Structures are given as structure tokens and as C-alpha cells.
């Protein structure tokens, strides 16, 4: 029995903790795990650029003794001839034991999982989710700080930042965590996520500058303004460079602040900060490899992770309004919505309908 990983909530908190524990053991005792995936193949389908996610997955599989197939440029595959997502992913899943996919459309990994013949891991779907980055972030915090009773500042493009969406939902499941969102009105956290946090009992505050929040923070999670998700260059130009962390600002922060960033960075952290012991983002990128080694091992070898049903809702004649959702871009997918009478969301991209 295997389970896809589309959203971190596909697994329980106990299962996240199990992955983190295994990742720490792999980091401490790498020789034990050499060859643990001999004979297994990972398909990596990267429809969108990546350095860390793609290469850490590849390095993880190679270190476990497995092999890799795939593409990092869809134009070198039959997608260039017009092949759709379903046919591509169905085919590659037949060649693979596990398939890792990054896509620019929201809900794409979920759509791939519908027909795939092997477990699918979401390596980032548009501006929606990035669950393996969150496993990386949870591992980093476990090893370098802690997961509970944290005052967490999250700064930058909280609207389009898929790493943020997955991370705040995850950290809200650990006791005593509080969130301060540092963003502009235009780039604020999606309402459906804020609602989920508040309903779960998390304290949330909003500020408009790093300085307003920094003094009290235990963790500062910086993010890039996601240029590729903006409708126009003008709109991006208005939002970029609003939030920049530099050495001067950092002087006011706690001595044991953890500065995280999923990377890549553009200008939102100045390079002088890199030498500060509180800057953990390159360590974080390295933890990503161990988190992915643990995830691959668990998906391929462990039968205790029961898959959740991929879809639980129905269409009811409604249509998702999100142009970046896979359901509006791939023929043959059925509209599906979950929720209640007050909030109803698309099951692929979580765009709110009511
Ligand atoms: N953090 C992250 O997803 O980085 P890449 O885009 O380089 O994979």
C-alpha cells in the first residue's frame, strides 16, 4: 500500500514526525541506508524550473542506490508535440516506482495521481502547495530550534508562495505557535488558509514591515516575490523590493532567531546576512535532501501510510474560477468541490467558490 503526497495533510502529524525522525537518522548514519532503494526508479517530471527540489530528490535517490529518469525541460519530451498531462504522467508512472512532479498549474500533481500507476509526490504546483519543502522546513526547525511555542514571522509573497501555504498549515498543528504575517495587502495570505489557522486556534497578526515584527520573533521565514505568478511586469515592479532583510535590521532581532528561506533568493536577504549564525537557509537546503531520502524510503518501503481518497467532493454544477487551476487547462478532468454551506473550495487548487 502506498500513498501519494499531494498536500502534507494527506499524512498525519505523527507521520510527519516519523519522516523527520527517519531523516535525522539518515543524516547521522548515512551508511545504513546506502542501497536501500537498489533496483527502484524515480521519475522526475519538472515542468517548471527548480534547483533544490529537483537535485535534492535526485541526490536522495542516488544516495539510496536507486535510479532516476525524467526531464527538467518539458520541451525535450513529447509534451512539445502536444501530449497532455494525463498521457505523460500515466506513461512515466509505468516506468517508475515513485514519480516526483513540479508543475506551473495548481492541482496538477493531484490530477496526475488520478491515473498514475505509482505514488506521486507534489514537488510544487503553481502558487498552491509545496509539501516536501515543508518537510524540509520542519526537519530544519526540529534539528536547529524546535517545533512548538514559536513566534513565527512569515515575510514576502504570501499570496503566491506555495512554500508558505504548506508551512503555516503544518506549523499550526504544533502547540503554541503564533504567526505574524509581514506582507502587502496585494500579497497577503489567502483567506482560506488564514481561516483554517484561526479555526485551528492559531494566533495570527499582520504587519507591514519587518522592523515591526522582528524584535519578538523566534523564526523569520523570508520568501521571494514570485515574479512568474504576476499578471504583468508593472504589477511585479510595484511589489518587488518592499521587504529586504539586512544586517542592520537583524541587529534588533533575538540572538537565537532562525532565519529561513526556501530559496531561491533574489534581493530579499542581502548577502552580508549569509555569514550571520542565525542565517540557516543553506543548511535548510541541505536538510531538504535528508527529508526527501526519508520520504522516498517511507513511500517505497513502508505499508503503514494509508492513502486518503483523492477526491471526496462533487461538482454540483459549479466551475472553478481559477485560470491557473489544472481543471481549467486539462481536458477530461471533472470539477470537484469540498467544504460546507459557508465555504466551498475546488479540490484541485483550493480556490474558494463560496
Ligand atoms: N525551494 C525550492 O523549491 O527551490 P527550487 O525552486 O530551486 O526547487
Coordinates of N, CA, C and O and ligand atoms in Angstrom, one line a residue, residues 49-54 102 130 133 262-264, ligand 1:
X49 N 11.0 25.4 -13.7 CA 12.4 25.3 -13.2 C 12.6 25.0 -11.7 O 11.7 25.3 -10.9
X50 N 13.7 24.4 -11.4 CA 14.0 24.1 -10.0 C 15.5 23.7 -9.9 O 16.1 23.1 -10.8
X51 N 16.1 24.1 -8.8 CA 17.4 23.7 -8.5 C 17.4 22.7 -7.3 O 17.7 21.5 -7.4
X52 N 16.9 23.3 -6.1 CA 17.0 22.5 -4.9 C 16.0 21.3 -4.9 O 16.5 20.1 -4.6
X53 N 14.8 21.5 -5.3 CA 13.8 20.3 -5.2 C 14.2 19.2 -6.1 O 14.3 18.0 -5.7
X54 N 14.5 19.6 -7.3 CA 14.9 18.6 -8.3 C 16.2 17.8 -7.9 O 16.2 16.6 -7.8
X102 N 6.8 18.6 -10.6 CA 6.6 20.1 -10.4 C 5.9 20.6 -11.6 O 6.2 20.3 -12.7
X130 N 3.6 23.1 -1.6 CA 5.0 22.5 -1.8 C 5.3 21.7 -0.6 O 6.1 22.0 0.3
X133 N 8.9 20.8 0.6 CA 9.6 21.9 1.2 C 9.3 22.1 2.7 O 10.1 22.3 3.5
X262 N 13.1 29.4 1.7 CA 13.1 28.2 0.9 C 14.1 28.3 -0.3 O 14.5 27.2 -0.8
X263 N 14.5 29.5 -0.6 CA 15.4 29.8 -1.8 C 14.7 29.3 -3.1 O 13.9 28.4 -3.0
X264 N 14.9 29.9 -4.2 CA 16.0 30.8 -4.5 C 15.7 32.2 -3.9 O 14.5 32.6 -3.8
Ligands
LIG1 N1 12.8 25.8 -2.5 C1 12.6 25.4 -3.8 O1 11.6 24.8 -4.2 O2 13.7 25.6 -4.6 P1 13.8 25.2 -6.1 O3 12.7 26.1 -6.9 O4 15.2 25.6 -6.5 O5 13.4 23.8 -6.3

